[in-house]
XYZ file of C-alpha atoms in Angstrom:
341
model
C 15.203 -18.456 0.973
C 15.981 -20.521 4.060
C 13.373 -23.180 4.880
C 13.122 -25.284 7.998
C 12.041 -28.713 6.898
C 9.106 -29.294 9.185
C 5.592 -29.826 7.841
C 4.156 -26.455 8.846
C 7.053 -24.343 7.564
C 7.262 -26.276 4.300
C 3.528 -26.091 3.533
C 3.388 -22.448 4.610
C 6.193 -21.584 2.174
C 4.377 -23.182 -0.762
C 1.098 -21.593 0.279
C 2.714 -18.140 0.096
C 4.316 -18.951 -3.266
C 0.978 -20.219 -4.584
C -0.850 -17.050 -3.468
C 1.766 -14.805 -5.094
C 1.530 -16.752 -8.380
C -2.272 -16.726 -8.260
C -2.338 -12.969 -7.647
C 0.019 -12.362 -10.579
C -2.025 -14.501 -13.011
C -5.300 -12.978 -11.804
C -4.016 -9.477 -12.518
C -2.964 -10.527 -16.034
C -6.382 -12.071 -16.759
C -8.140 -8.917 -15.567
C -5.938 -6.743 -17.802
C -6.812 -8.903 -20.826
C -10.555 -8.935 -20.112
C -10.744 -5.182 -19.519
C -8.816 -4.429 -22.699
C -11.017 -6.592 -24.923
C -14.187 -5.120 -23.412
C -12.922 -1.594 -24.050
C -11.726 -2.494 -27.558
C -15.100 -3.969 -28.554
C -17.000 -1.006 -27.104
C -14.840 1.557 -28.939
C -15.030 -0.403 -32.200
C -18.809 -0.907 -32.224
C -20.042 2.321 -30.670
C -17.405 5.035 -31.050
C -16.497 4.044 -34.624
C -19.963 2.768 -35.536
C -19.729 4.041 -39.107
C -17.054 1.399 -39.742
C -18.294 -1.455 -37.537
C -22.091 -1.552 -37.378
C -24.233 -4.657 -37.769
C -23.773 -5.071 -41.482
C -20.014 -5.081 -40.871
C -18.877 -8.514 -39.544
C -16.504 -7.066 -36.940
C -17.144 -9.760 -34.321
C -16.192 -12.468 -36.817
C -12.908 -10.736 -37.468
C -12.427 -10.274 -33.703
C -12.066 -14.036 -33.282
C -9.309 -14.058 -35.923
C -7.678 -11.076 -34.224
C -7.666 -12.892 -30.864
C -5.854 -15.838 -32.486
C -3.267 -13.473 -34.025
C -2.692 -11.628 -30.722
C -2.183 -14.739 -28.602
C -0.100 -16.480 -31.256
C 2.130 -13.417 -31.082
C 2.217 -13.511 -27.262
C 2.868 -17.216 -26.777
C 4.846 -18.118 -29.905
C 6.399 -15.220 -31.792
C 7.438 -12.919 -28.932
C 9.098 -15.620 -26.768
C 10.912 -17.075 -29.786
C 12.269 -13.826 -31.248
C 13.147 -12.288 -27.852
C 14.977 -15.438 -26.776
C 16.950 -15.485 -30.057
C 17.492 -11.685 -29.843
C 16.124 -11.274 -33.389
C 14.553 -7.913 -32.664
C 14.731 -6.421 -36.172
C 13.310 -9.580 -37.725
C 10.489 -9.545 -35.168
C 9.594 -5.952 -36.098
C 9.469 -7.010 -39.762
C 7.232 -10.017 -38.996
C 5.066 -7.801 -36.781
C 4.584 -5.311 -39.634
C 3.778 -8.070 -42.156
C 1.170 -9.613 -39.838
C -0.451 -6.216 -39.235
C -0.595 -5.455 -42.998
C -2.122 -8.779 -44.043
C -4.549 -8.837 -41.102
C -5.844 -5.415 -42.116
C -6.200 -6.479 -45.780
C -7.993 -9.619 -44.614
C -10.536 -7.522 -42.770
C -11.075 -5.077 -45.660
C -11.316 -7.523 -48.541
C -12.748 -10.679 -46.943
C -14.868 -9.610 -43.971
C -15.894 -5.998 -44.620
C -15.631 -6.206 -48.436
C -15.428 -2.425 -48.561
C -13.681 -2.310 -51.937
C -11.164 0.222 -50.603
C -7.723 0.793 -52.003
C -4.768 -0.576 -50.030
C -3.901 2.853 -48.566
C -7.552 3.659 -47.742
C -7.884 0.303 -46.059
C -4.755 0.869 -43.976
C -5.790 4.387 -42.956
C -9.275 3.246 -41.852
C -8.648 -0.179 -40.317
C -4.944 -0.637 -39.484
C -5.391 0.696 -35.959
C -7.728 -2.175 -34.967
C -4.941 -4.662 -35.705
C -2.063 -2.610 -34.320
C -3.649 -1.550 -31.027
C -4.213 -5.028 -29.549
C -0.930 -6.361 -30.944
C 1.103 -3.478 -29.530
C -0.789 -3.408 -26.232
C -0.448 -7.117 -25.472
C 3.170 -7.156 -26.644
C 3.844 -4.374 -24.141
C 1.961 -6.259 -21.392
C 3.944 -9.427 -22.149
C 7.275 -7.572 -21.940
C 6.187 -5.736 -18.769
C 5.310 -8.932 -16.915
C 8.451 -10.588 -18.210
C 10.476 -7.673 -16.837
C 8.681 -7.894 -13.478
C 9.344 -11.648 -13.318
C 13.025 -11.038 -14.010
C 13.117 -8.380 -11.280
C 11.493 -10.777 -8.814
C 14.005 -13.446 -9.764
C 16.928 -11.034 -9.305
C 15.556 -9.876 -5.927
C 15.085 -13.485 -4.850
C 18.677 -14.339 -5.791
C 19.941 -11.219 -4.003
C 17.971 -12.143 -0.890
C 19.360 -15.674 -0.892
C 22.867 -14.284 -1.406
C 22.455 -11.850 1.500
C 21.170 -14.580 3.798
C 24.044 -16.886 2.865
C 26.584 -14.092 3.350
C 25.127 -13.158 6.733
C 25.198 -16.787 7.860
C 28.817 -17.052 6.716
C 29.816 -13.885 8.558
C 28.083 -15.040 11.738
C 29.730 -18.456 11.472
C 33.109 -16.699 11.562
C 32.163 -15.034 14.837
C 30.796 -18.017 16.745
C 33.979 -20.133 17.198
C 36.027 -17.234 18.621
C 33.544 -16.536 21.400
C 32.966 -20.170 22.345
C 36.621 -21.215 22.369
C 37.542 -18.305 24.631
C 34.797 -19.266 27.065
C 35.882 -22.917 27.060
C 39.476 -21.930 27.773
C 38.310 -19.805 30.683
C 36.278 -22.641 32.197
C 39.206 -25.037 31.821
C 41.627 -22.762 33.657
C 39.026 -21.943 36.313
C 38.271 -25.639 36.885
C 41.921 -26.162 37.840
C 42.078 -23.242 40.263
C 38.536 -22.964 41.682
C 36.589 -26.152 40.884
C 33.754 -25.307 43.312
C 32.834 -22.211 41.309
C 33.040 -23.901 37.917
C 29.369 -25.078 37.711
C 28.148 -21.461 37.583
C 30.471 -20.768 34.672
C 29.245 -23.887 32.873
C 25.673 -22.633 33.279
C 26.700 -19.275 31.797
C 28.411 -21.057 28.927
C 25.221 -23.038 28.345
C 23.278 -19.772 28.007
C 25.869 -18.423 25.580
C 25.774 -21.626 23.525
C 22.006 -21.352 23.290
C 22.344 -17.754 22.172
C 24.990 -18.477 19.530
C 23.585 -21.724 18.157
C 19.859 -21.003 18.206
C 18.847 -17.433 18.973
C 21.433 -15.925 16.619
C 19.747 -17.633 13.647
C 16.941 -15.055 13.842
C 17.204 -11.843 11.853
C 16.783 -9.851 15.055
C 16.522 -10.646 18.742
C 15.581 -8.606 21.788
C 18.249 -6.287 23.131
C 17.803 -7.991 26.501
C 19.096 -11.323 25.166
C 22.037 -9.696 23.408
C 23.037 -7.716 26.525
C 22.767 -10.864 28.665
C 25.137 -12.559 26.249
C 27.553 -9.601 26.542
C 27.290 -9.681 30.351
C 28.267 -13.340 30.386
C 31.139 -12.704 28.004
C 32.465 -9.830 30.135
C 32.252 -12.065 33.205
C 34.330 -14.731 31.466
C 36.890 -12.152 30.379
C 37.088 -10.621 33.848
C 37.970 -14.040 35.265
C 40.361 -14.898 32.438
C 42.288 -11.606 32.585
C 42.250 -11.134 36.354
C 45.448 -9.453 37.496
C 46.508 -8.864 33.887
C 43.988 -6.331 32.565
C 41.650 -3.852 34.191
C 38.110 -3.917 32.783
C 35.699 -1.011 33.020
C 32.269 -2.177 31.807
C 29.211 0.080 31.954
C 25.743 -0.054 30.425
C 22.656 2.135 30.442
C 19.592 0.704 28.703
C 16.255 2.529 28.672
C 14.337 -0.298 26.952
C 15.372 -3.917 26.614
C 12.481 -4.638 24.226
C 14.135 -3.082 21.163
C 15.325 -5.493 18.483
C 18.936 -5.836 17.340
C 20.764 -8.078 14.877
C 22.510 -10.793 16.918
C 26.270 -10.982 17.513
C 27.101 -7.462 16.338
C 28.391 -5.942 19.570
C 30.434 -8.995 20.497
C 32.689 -8.445 17.482
C 33.812 -5.035 18.783
C 34.083 -6.188 22.383
C 35.974 -9.370 21.568
C 38.381 -7.411 19.379
C 39.019 -5.064 22.278
C 40.080 -7.935 24.556
C 41.887 -9.947 21.922
C 44.209 -7.184 20.750
C 44.768 -5.223 23.959
C 48.224 -5.239 25.512
C 49.143 -6.752 28.875
C 48.594 -4.674 32.022
C 46.275 -2.345 30.126
C 42.882 -0.763 30.709
C 39.878 -1.909 28.716
C 36.748 0.201 28.526
C 33.392 -1.063 27.246
C 30.343 1.202 27.321
C 26.855 0.359 25.982
C 24.014 2.888 26.094
C 20.529 2.860 24.586
C 18.028 5.709 24.579
C 14.979 6.253 22.365
C 15.926 3.332 20.123
C 19.457 4.621 19.500
C 22.227 2.316 20.730
C 25.837 3.397 21.138
C 28.709 1.072 21.914
C 32.163 2.454 22.650
C 35.176 0.199 23.193
C 38.687 1.429 24.000
C 41.895 -0.416 24.707
C 45.664 0.035 24.739
C 47.233 -1.545 21.689
C 50.494 -2.430 20.028
C 50.903 -0.099 17.054
C 53.027 -2.665 15.216
C 50.108 -5.106 15.159
C 47.424 -2.703 13.987
C 48.393 -3.241 10.344
C 48.140 -7.016 10.805
C 45.347 -8.463 8.655
C 44.194 -10.732 11.492
C 43.641 -7.620 13.593
C 41.335 -6.081 11.007
C 39.287 -9.040 9.811
C 36.775 -8.991 12.664
C 35.892 -5.333 12.122
C 35.772 -5.815 8.348
C 33.219 -8.603 8.785
C 31.277 -6.396 11.185
C 31.079 -3.573 8.654
C 29.872 -5.965 5.954
C 27.063 -7.143 8.227
C 26.145 -3.582 9.142
C 25.877 -2.599 5.474
C 23.753 -5.636 4.686
C 21.396 -5.266 7.649
C 21.272 -1.607 8.668
C 22.237 0.096 5.400
C 22.162 3.850 6.265
C 21.027 3.400 9.867
C 24.415 2.972 11.484
C 27.694 4.748 12.099
C 31.013 3.012 12.681
C 34.127 5.012 13.561
C 37.588 3.643 14.331
C 40.304 5.875 15.726
C 43.915 4.986 16.589
C 45.330 7.769 18.746
C 46.780 7.022 22.166
C 44.221 4.252 22.515
C 42.382 2.118 19.999
C 38.743 3.236 19.955
C 35.744 1.776 18.141
C 32.464 3.646 18.170
C 29.251 2.066 16.882
C 25.886 3.790 16.671
C 22.754 1.893 15.613
C 19.144 2.800 15.043
C 17.305 -0.164 16.538
C 13.958 -1.501 15.365
């Protein structure tokens, strides 16, 4: 989990962790209390012929509690850690047998035979032992699942940050090159480009760290990028850029569309037409990019890496809520459809 190291974020993180731990332990305590209450009620009132006042059941209960929690905190962790499952079953059976004989011959003094004693009283030893062993293994399984999910989440966040870090330099270097060439030819118009670059830097370095941002910010970033590319490729490529957005308030993962659009410019041929279309309606966004291309370079790994990274991000973030199609007919076409949040 990514933590910003300021006082509020740090304390808030530990507060959440503390509340989760407290909730988990509270649920375990409640399970234990409810079980023992039910066990005592059933023993003393449902099976009263075995456990009435003259029968010292409550004295044995204290011994049974010691056996149960010794099993939970000592035997189970030890044998499970060592993977000695068969030996644990044997020890479990021995404890149950001797605990039952202890109750019959020492506490109840019923004078029963071994088999009679087991048939009448074995359940009161087995039930709590089996129940709390099951509860222990259940919570252990849930803890392991939480740990696995936590590791997966950290891995996803790290992978997403890595994939985004591969995108950022391409966009910024292209913009810097454009400003440099423009400063030589039209220095009076350069300040406006620098201001646009400043907005793009803010978007890439700060806003893109969020899981999602408003579609308005992402489209503004695209607009600036298209402007830079229009200047940079003036007289060399013809750009047809169109957009139709019904709501700019929808949320989108940052720096997704730029991968397709940048690829379109980067790998288009000279004196070619480039088409970029972005539409959004009812929370469904479609981005279509087309360009002329050199068929000999399509198999180049450098040509594919941007789209491969894009697809990885889409799978991590949108799972089943996206569609990505790539066609290579007369023109290279990339179609992306997203269900926005």
